[in-house]
XYZ file of C-alpha atoms in Angstrom:
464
model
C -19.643 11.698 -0.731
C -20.365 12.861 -4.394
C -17.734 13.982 -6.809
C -18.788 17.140 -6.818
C -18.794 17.406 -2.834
C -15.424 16.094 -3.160
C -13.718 18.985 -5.193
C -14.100 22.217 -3.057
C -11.327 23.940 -1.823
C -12.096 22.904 1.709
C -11.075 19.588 0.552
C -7.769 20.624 -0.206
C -4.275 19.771 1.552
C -4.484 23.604 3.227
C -8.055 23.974 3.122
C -9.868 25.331 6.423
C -12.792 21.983 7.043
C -14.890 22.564 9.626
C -14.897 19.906 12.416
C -18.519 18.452 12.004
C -16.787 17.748 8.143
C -13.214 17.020 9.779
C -14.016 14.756 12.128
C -16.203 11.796 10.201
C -13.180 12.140 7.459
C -10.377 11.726 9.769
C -12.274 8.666 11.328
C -12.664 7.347 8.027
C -9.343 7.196 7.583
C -8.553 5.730 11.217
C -10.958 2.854 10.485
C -9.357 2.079 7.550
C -6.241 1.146 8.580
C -7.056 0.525 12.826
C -6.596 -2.985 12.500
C -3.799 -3.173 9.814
C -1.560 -1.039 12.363
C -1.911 -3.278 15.169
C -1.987 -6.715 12.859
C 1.654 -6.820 12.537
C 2.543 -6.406 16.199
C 0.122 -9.258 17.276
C 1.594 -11.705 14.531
C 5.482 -10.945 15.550
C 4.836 -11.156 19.186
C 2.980 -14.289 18.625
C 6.306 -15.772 16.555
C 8.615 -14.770 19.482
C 6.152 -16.652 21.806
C 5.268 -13.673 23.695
C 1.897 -14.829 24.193
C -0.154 -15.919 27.248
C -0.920 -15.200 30.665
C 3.251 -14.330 30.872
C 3.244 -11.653 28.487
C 0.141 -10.325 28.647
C 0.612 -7.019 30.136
C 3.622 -6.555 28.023
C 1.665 -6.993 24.889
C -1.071 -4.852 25.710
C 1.622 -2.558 26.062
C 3.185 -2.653 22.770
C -0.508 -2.398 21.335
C -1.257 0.780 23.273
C 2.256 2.192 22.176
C 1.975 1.330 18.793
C -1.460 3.591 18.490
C -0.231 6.519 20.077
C 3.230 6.295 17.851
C 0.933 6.307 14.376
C -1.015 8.924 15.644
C 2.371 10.793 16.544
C 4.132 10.021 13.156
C 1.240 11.233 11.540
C 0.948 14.453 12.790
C 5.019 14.674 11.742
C 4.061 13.543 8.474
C 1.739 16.038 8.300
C 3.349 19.062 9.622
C 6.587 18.188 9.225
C 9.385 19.694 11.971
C 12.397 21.092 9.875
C 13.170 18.468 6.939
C 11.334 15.184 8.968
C 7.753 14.987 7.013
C 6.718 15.648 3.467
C 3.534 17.371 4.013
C 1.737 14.898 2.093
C -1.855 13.305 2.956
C -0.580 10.757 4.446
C -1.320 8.455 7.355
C 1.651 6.157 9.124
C 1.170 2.839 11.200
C 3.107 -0.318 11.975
C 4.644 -1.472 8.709
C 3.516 -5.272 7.551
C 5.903 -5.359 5.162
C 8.430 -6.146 7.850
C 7.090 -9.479 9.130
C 8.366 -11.549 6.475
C 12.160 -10.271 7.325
C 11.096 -10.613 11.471
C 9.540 -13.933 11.100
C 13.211 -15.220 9.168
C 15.203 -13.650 12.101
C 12.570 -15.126 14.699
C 13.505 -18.185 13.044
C 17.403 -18.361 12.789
C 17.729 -16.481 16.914
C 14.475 -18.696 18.124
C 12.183 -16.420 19.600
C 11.611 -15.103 23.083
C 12.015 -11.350 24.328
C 15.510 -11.237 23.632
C 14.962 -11.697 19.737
C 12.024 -9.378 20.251
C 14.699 -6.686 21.732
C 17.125 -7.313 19.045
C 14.644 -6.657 16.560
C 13.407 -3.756 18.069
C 17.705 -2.814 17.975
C 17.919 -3.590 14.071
C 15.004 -0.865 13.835
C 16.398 2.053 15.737
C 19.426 1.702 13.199
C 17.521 0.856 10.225
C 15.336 3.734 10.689
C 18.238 6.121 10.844
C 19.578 4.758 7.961
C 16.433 4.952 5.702
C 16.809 9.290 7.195
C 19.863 8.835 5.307
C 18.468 7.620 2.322
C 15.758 10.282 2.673
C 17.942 13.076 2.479
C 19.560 11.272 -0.955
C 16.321 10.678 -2.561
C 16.953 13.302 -5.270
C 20.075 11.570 -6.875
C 18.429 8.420 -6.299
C 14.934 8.522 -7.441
C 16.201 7.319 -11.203
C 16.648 4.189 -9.339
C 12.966 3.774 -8.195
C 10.867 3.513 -11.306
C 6.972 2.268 -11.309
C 8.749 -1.041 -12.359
C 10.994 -1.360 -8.859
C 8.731 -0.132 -6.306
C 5.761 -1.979 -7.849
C 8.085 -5.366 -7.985
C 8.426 -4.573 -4.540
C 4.967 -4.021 -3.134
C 4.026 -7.261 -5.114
C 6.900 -9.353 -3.444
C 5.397 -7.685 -0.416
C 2.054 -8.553 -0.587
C 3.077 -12.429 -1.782
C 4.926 -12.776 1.232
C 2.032 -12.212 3.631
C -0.361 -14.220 2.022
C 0.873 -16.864 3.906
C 0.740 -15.518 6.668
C -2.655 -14.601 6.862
C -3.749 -17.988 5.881
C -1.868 -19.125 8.410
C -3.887 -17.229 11.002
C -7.146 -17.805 9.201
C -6.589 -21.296 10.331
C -6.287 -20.227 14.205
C -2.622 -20.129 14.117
C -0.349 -22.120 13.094
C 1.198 -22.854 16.528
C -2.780 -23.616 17.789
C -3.654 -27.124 18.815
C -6.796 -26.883 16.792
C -5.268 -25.340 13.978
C -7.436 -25.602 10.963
C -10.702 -26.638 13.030
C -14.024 -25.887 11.762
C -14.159 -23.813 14.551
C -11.548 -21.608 13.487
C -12.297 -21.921 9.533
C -15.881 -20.745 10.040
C -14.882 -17.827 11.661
C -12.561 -16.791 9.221
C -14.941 -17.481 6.368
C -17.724 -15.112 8.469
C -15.064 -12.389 8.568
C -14.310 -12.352 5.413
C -17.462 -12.432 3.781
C -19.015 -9.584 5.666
C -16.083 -7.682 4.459
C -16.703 -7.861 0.980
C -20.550 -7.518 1.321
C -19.815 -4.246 2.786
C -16.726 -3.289 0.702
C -18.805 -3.497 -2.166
C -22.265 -3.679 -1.640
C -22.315 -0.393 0.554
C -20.793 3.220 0.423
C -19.108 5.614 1.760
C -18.070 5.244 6.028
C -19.575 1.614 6.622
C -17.439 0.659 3.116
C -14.441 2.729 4.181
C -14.833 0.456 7.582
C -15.491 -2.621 6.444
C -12.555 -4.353 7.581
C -12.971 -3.346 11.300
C -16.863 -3.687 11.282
C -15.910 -7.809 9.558
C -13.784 -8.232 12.547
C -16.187 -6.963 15.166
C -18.747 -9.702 13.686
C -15.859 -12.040 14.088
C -15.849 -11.037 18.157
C -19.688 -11.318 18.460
C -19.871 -14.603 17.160
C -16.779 -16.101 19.262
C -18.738 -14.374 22.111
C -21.564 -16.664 21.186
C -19.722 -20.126 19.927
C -17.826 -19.373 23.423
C -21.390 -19.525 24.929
C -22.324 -22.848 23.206
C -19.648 -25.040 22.558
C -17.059 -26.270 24.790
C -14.057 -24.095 25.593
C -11.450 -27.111 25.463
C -10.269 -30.146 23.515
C -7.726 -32.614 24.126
C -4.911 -33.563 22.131
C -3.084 -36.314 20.520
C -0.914 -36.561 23.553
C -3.474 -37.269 25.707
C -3.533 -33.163 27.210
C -5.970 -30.712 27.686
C -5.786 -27.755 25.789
C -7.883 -24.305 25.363
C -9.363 -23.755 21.892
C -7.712 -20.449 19.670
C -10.850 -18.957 19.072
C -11.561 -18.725 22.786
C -11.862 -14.933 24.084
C -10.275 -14.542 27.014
C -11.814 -11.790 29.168
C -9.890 -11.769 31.991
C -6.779 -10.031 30.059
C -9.608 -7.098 29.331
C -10.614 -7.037 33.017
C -6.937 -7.059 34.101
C -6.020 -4.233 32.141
C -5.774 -0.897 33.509
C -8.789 2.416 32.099
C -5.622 4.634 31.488
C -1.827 4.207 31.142
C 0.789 6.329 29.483
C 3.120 4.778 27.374
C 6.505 3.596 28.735
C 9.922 3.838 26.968
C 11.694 1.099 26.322
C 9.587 -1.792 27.573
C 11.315 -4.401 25.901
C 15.503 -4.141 25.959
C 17.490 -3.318 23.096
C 19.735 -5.688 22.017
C 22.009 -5.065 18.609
C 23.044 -8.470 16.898
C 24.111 -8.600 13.396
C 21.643 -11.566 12.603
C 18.807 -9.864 12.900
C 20.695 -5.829 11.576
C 21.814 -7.281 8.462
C 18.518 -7.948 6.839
C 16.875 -5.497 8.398
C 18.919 -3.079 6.941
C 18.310 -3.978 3.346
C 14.404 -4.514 4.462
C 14.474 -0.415 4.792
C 15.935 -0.080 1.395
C 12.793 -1.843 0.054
C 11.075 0.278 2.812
C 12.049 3.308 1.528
C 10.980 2.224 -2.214
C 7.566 1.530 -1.171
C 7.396 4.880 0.340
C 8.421 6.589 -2.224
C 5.496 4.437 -4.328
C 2.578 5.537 -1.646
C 3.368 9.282 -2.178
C 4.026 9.433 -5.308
C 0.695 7.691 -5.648
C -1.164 9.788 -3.191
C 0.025 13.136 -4.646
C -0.977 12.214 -8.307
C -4.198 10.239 -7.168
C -5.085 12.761 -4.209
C -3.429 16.316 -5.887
C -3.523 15.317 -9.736
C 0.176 16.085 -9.641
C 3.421 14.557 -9.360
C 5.349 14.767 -5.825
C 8.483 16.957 -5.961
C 11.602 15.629 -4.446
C 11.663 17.506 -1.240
C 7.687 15.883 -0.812
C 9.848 12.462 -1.260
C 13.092 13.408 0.539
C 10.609 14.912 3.589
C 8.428 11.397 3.968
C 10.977 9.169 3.296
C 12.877 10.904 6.077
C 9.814 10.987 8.390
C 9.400 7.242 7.956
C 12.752 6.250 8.971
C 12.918 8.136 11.976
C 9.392 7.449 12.700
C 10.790 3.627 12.728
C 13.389 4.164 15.178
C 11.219 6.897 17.143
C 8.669 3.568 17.429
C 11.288 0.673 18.389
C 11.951 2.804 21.754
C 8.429 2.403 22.777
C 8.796 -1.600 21.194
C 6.902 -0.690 18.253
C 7.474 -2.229 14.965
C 8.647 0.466 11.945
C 6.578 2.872 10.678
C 5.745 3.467 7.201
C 3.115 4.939 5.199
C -0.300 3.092 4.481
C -1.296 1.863 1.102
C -4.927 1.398 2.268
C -5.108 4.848 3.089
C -3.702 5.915 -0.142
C -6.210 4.362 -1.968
C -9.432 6.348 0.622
C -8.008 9.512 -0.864
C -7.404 8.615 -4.273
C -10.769 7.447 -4.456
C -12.309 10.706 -2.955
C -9.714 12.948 -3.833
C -10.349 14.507 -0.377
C -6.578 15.521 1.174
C -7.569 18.137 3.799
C -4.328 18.111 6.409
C -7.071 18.872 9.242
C -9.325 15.770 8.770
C -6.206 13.227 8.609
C -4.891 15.050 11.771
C -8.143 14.503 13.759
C -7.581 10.598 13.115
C -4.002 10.759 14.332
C -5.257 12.924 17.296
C -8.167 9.765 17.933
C -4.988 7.213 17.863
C -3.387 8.950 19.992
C -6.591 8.862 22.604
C -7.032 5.609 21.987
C -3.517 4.591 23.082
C -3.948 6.164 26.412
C -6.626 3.380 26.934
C -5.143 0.041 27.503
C -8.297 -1.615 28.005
C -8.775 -1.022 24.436
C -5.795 -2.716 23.772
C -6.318 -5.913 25.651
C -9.661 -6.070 24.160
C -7.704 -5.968 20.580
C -5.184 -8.144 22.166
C -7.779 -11.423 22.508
C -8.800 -11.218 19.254
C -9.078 -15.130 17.955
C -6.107 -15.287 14.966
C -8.884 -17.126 12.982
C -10.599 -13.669 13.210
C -7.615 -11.665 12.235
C -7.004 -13.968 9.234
C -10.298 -13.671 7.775
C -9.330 -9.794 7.700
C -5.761 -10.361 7.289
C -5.988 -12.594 3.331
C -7.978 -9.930 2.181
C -5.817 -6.976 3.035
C -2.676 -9.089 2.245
C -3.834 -9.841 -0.902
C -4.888 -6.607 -1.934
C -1.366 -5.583 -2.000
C -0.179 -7.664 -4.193
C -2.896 -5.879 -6.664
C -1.256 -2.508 -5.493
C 2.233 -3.522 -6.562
C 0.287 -5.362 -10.412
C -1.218 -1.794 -10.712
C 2.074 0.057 -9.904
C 3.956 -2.410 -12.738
C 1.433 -1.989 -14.807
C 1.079 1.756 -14.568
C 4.163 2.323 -17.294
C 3.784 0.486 -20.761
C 4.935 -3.075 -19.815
C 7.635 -3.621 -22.498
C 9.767 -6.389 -23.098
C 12.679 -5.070 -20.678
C 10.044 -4.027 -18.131
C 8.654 -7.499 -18.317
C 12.077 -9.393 -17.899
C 12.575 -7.169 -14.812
C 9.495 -8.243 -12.865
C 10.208 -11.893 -14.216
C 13.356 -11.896 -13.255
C 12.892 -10.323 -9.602
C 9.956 -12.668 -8.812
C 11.117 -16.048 -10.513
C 14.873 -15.634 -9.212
C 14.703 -13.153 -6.311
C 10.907 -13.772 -4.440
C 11.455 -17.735 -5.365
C 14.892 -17.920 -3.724
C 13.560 -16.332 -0.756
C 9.950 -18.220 0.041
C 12.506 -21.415 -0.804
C 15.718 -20.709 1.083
C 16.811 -23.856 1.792
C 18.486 -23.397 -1.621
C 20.473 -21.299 -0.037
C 21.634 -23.715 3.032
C 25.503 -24.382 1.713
C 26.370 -20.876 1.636
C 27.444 -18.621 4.500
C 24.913 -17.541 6.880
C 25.135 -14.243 6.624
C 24.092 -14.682 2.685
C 20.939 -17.048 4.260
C 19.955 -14.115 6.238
C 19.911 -11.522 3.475
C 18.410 -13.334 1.131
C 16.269 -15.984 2.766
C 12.875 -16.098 4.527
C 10.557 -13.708 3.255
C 11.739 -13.132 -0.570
C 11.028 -9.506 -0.585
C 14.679 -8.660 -0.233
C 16.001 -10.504 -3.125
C 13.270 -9.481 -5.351
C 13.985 -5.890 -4.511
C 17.754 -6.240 -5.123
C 17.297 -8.369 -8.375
C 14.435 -5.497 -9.402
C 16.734 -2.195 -8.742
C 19.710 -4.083 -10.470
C 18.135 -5.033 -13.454
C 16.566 -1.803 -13.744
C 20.451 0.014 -13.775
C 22.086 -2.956 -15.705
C 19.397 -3.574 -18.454
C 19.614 -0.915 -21.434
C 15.962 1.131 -21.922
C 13.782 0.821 -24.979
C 14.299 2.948 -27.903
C 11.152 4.993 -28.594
C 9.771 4.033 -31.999
């Protein structure tokens, strides 16, 4: 769509679109951000080891839940009931910025469903305490300047980098890990994504990510066709390769299932609360970032502080609304900010219909188990690229203000001292544990702390 197309009033948060408009537009958004809402979910299951033929059912579960909660969220978001939602053109989904925290508790409570229940614990009370910070976003929104919250998404987006390479590879817990097997599909994902991202317009650009990955299926359809399914290891065992599709989990699954509550036990331990709770702090500050971004990038105006106080609000108890169905938190979407900042199209209808197809999809596990195969060499080669790209969201954010001296020490500072500490925490190993869990593992916490101190203690620039 044209500029021009782009600025009637049908277009607008209120505007009345009809549905042969509505419908392609709320897609567009869906496709954008399909994969990144499930993404997180497949990665944290896969650190707690609920994987294979065991937990199948349970994770095509989760994946079904955690389609119908966006879609849910979103609608909140949207409509708002009392003072939960903004009313901002916004779309919610699983949060990645939580996996660097989850994979550092995975790794000090070792994995299994009871770490997966006590993080789904930490989230029910970290959500309702991020509601609580929602409601106090008008005395505290001096403490969340372009400077913090891009710090933030930048520590963010470093964090998962990782990550994603880690899956490009197959896995990192894959016998073939790093096989040219597993590379090559990566590589194929990725580059069809950025021929189409940029060498193509409007709804096959918008969905390049998803259409990548579905090239990544086809062809492990075919190399499953071709080459040999299984490899032996250096211990002498047989083992199946990563990239392998397994389509007896699709077959298995059932056409239509509603969603169960609580399929995975809570369990509250203070290993895995404590950093949680500081993760929805930095939560929180990245929220405030996407719709304060989207209203000035979408609305050509700044968001007022019941906008703020409504979404931040709506994402916390979003988060906790999810962990009941074994979701991971919801948050708002950077990659969806950026759709409507680029078209400027904010139309409350349209981004409904896309929470509305979430929802459907969610009610159709088979669906889900066919997301649930997907090779991790396949999900990587999506996975660096939308990882990376938000560590360009949080330069942009930083960069936004004039980057003077104090500004400059800040982000210094926050990603020398604070992201270092964390990506390197056996620095931290003689001091008490409880320190190791706040500020270890993923680096975003420390960052964010350092960034939001520094920002109160440091004195501001005189204007010349």
């Amino acid at each position: 769509m044209n500029n021009v197309e782009n600025k009637g009033a049908e277009y607008d948060f209120y505007g009345k679109l009809p549905l042969k408009k509505a419908i392609p537009l709320g897609l567009q958004h869906v496709l954008a951000m399909f994969v990144g809402n499930l993404t997180p979910l497949l990665i944290i299951t896969g650190a707690c080891g609920l994987v294979g033929a065991e937990f199948a059912d349970l994770q095509v579960e989760l994946l079904q839940n955690a389609m119908i909660v966006a879609g849910i969220v979103t609608l909140v978001q949207l409509y708002a009931i009392g003072p939960i939602g903004g009313k901002v053109p916004i779309i919610m989904g699983t949060s990645s910025g939580f996996i660097g925290v989850f994979n550092s508790v995975v790794g000090v409570m070792g994995g299994g469903v009871a770490t997966y229940g006590a993080i789904m614990g930490a989230s029910v009370l970290g959500g309702l305490f991020e509601s609580v910070l929602g409601f106090l976003i008008k005395p505290l929104r001096k403490f969340f300047p372009a400077v913090v919250t891009g710090t933030v998404v930048l520590s963010i987006g470093l964090s998962l980098i990782g990550v994603g390479v880690n899956s490009f590879g197959g896995g990192n817990n894959a016998n073939d890990f790093g096989s040219v097997e597993n590379l090559l599909l990566g590589f194929l994902v990725l580059v069809v994504i950025i021929i189409l991202k940029h060498g193509t317009t409007g709804m096959t650009s918008a969905s390049s990510i998803l259409i990548g990955i579905i090239v990544g299926y086809i062809a492990a359809a075919i190399m499953g066709a071709v080459l040999p399914h299984t490899a032996v290891n250096a211990e002498g065992v047989e083992y199946t390769k990563a990239w392998v599709l397994n389509w007896d989990k699709v077959a298995q699954a059932e056409w239509i299932a509603l969603p169960s509550l609580l399929p995975v036990k809570l369990r509250f331990d203070l290993r895995a609360i404590i950093p949680v709770l500081i993760m929805f702090v930095v939560t929180a500050v990245e929220t405030v970032g996407d719709i304060s971004g989207v209203m000035e990038g979408g609305m050509g105006r700044e968001a007022t502080d019941s906008e703020l106080s409504g979404g931040v609000v709506c994402d916390g108890v979003g988060s906790s609304f999810a962990a009941l169905f074994g979701v991971l938190p919801n948050t708002s979407f950077s990659q969806n900010v950026g759709l409507v900042t680029m078209t400027k199209i904010v139309n409350r209808g349209a981004l409904a219909i896309g929470a509305l197809f979430l929802i459907l999809c969610g009610l159709f596990p088979k669906l889900a188990a066919l997301i649930s195969i997907m090779p991790q060499s396949v999900l990587g080669g999506a996975a660096v690229m939308m990882f990376s790209s938000i560590v360009i969201s949080g330069i942009q954010l930083i960069t936004k203000e004039t980057l003077t001296m104090r500004n400059i020490t800040i982000v210094s500072v926050a990603l020398g001292l604070g992201y270092g500490i964390g990506v390197n925490s056996g620095i931290l190993s003689q001091l008490p544990q409880a320190l190791q869990l706040v500020f270890g593992g993923s680096g975003i916490v420390p960052a964010a702390i350092i960034a939001i101190v520094l920002n109160i203690a440091l004195p501001k620039e005189k204007e010349v």
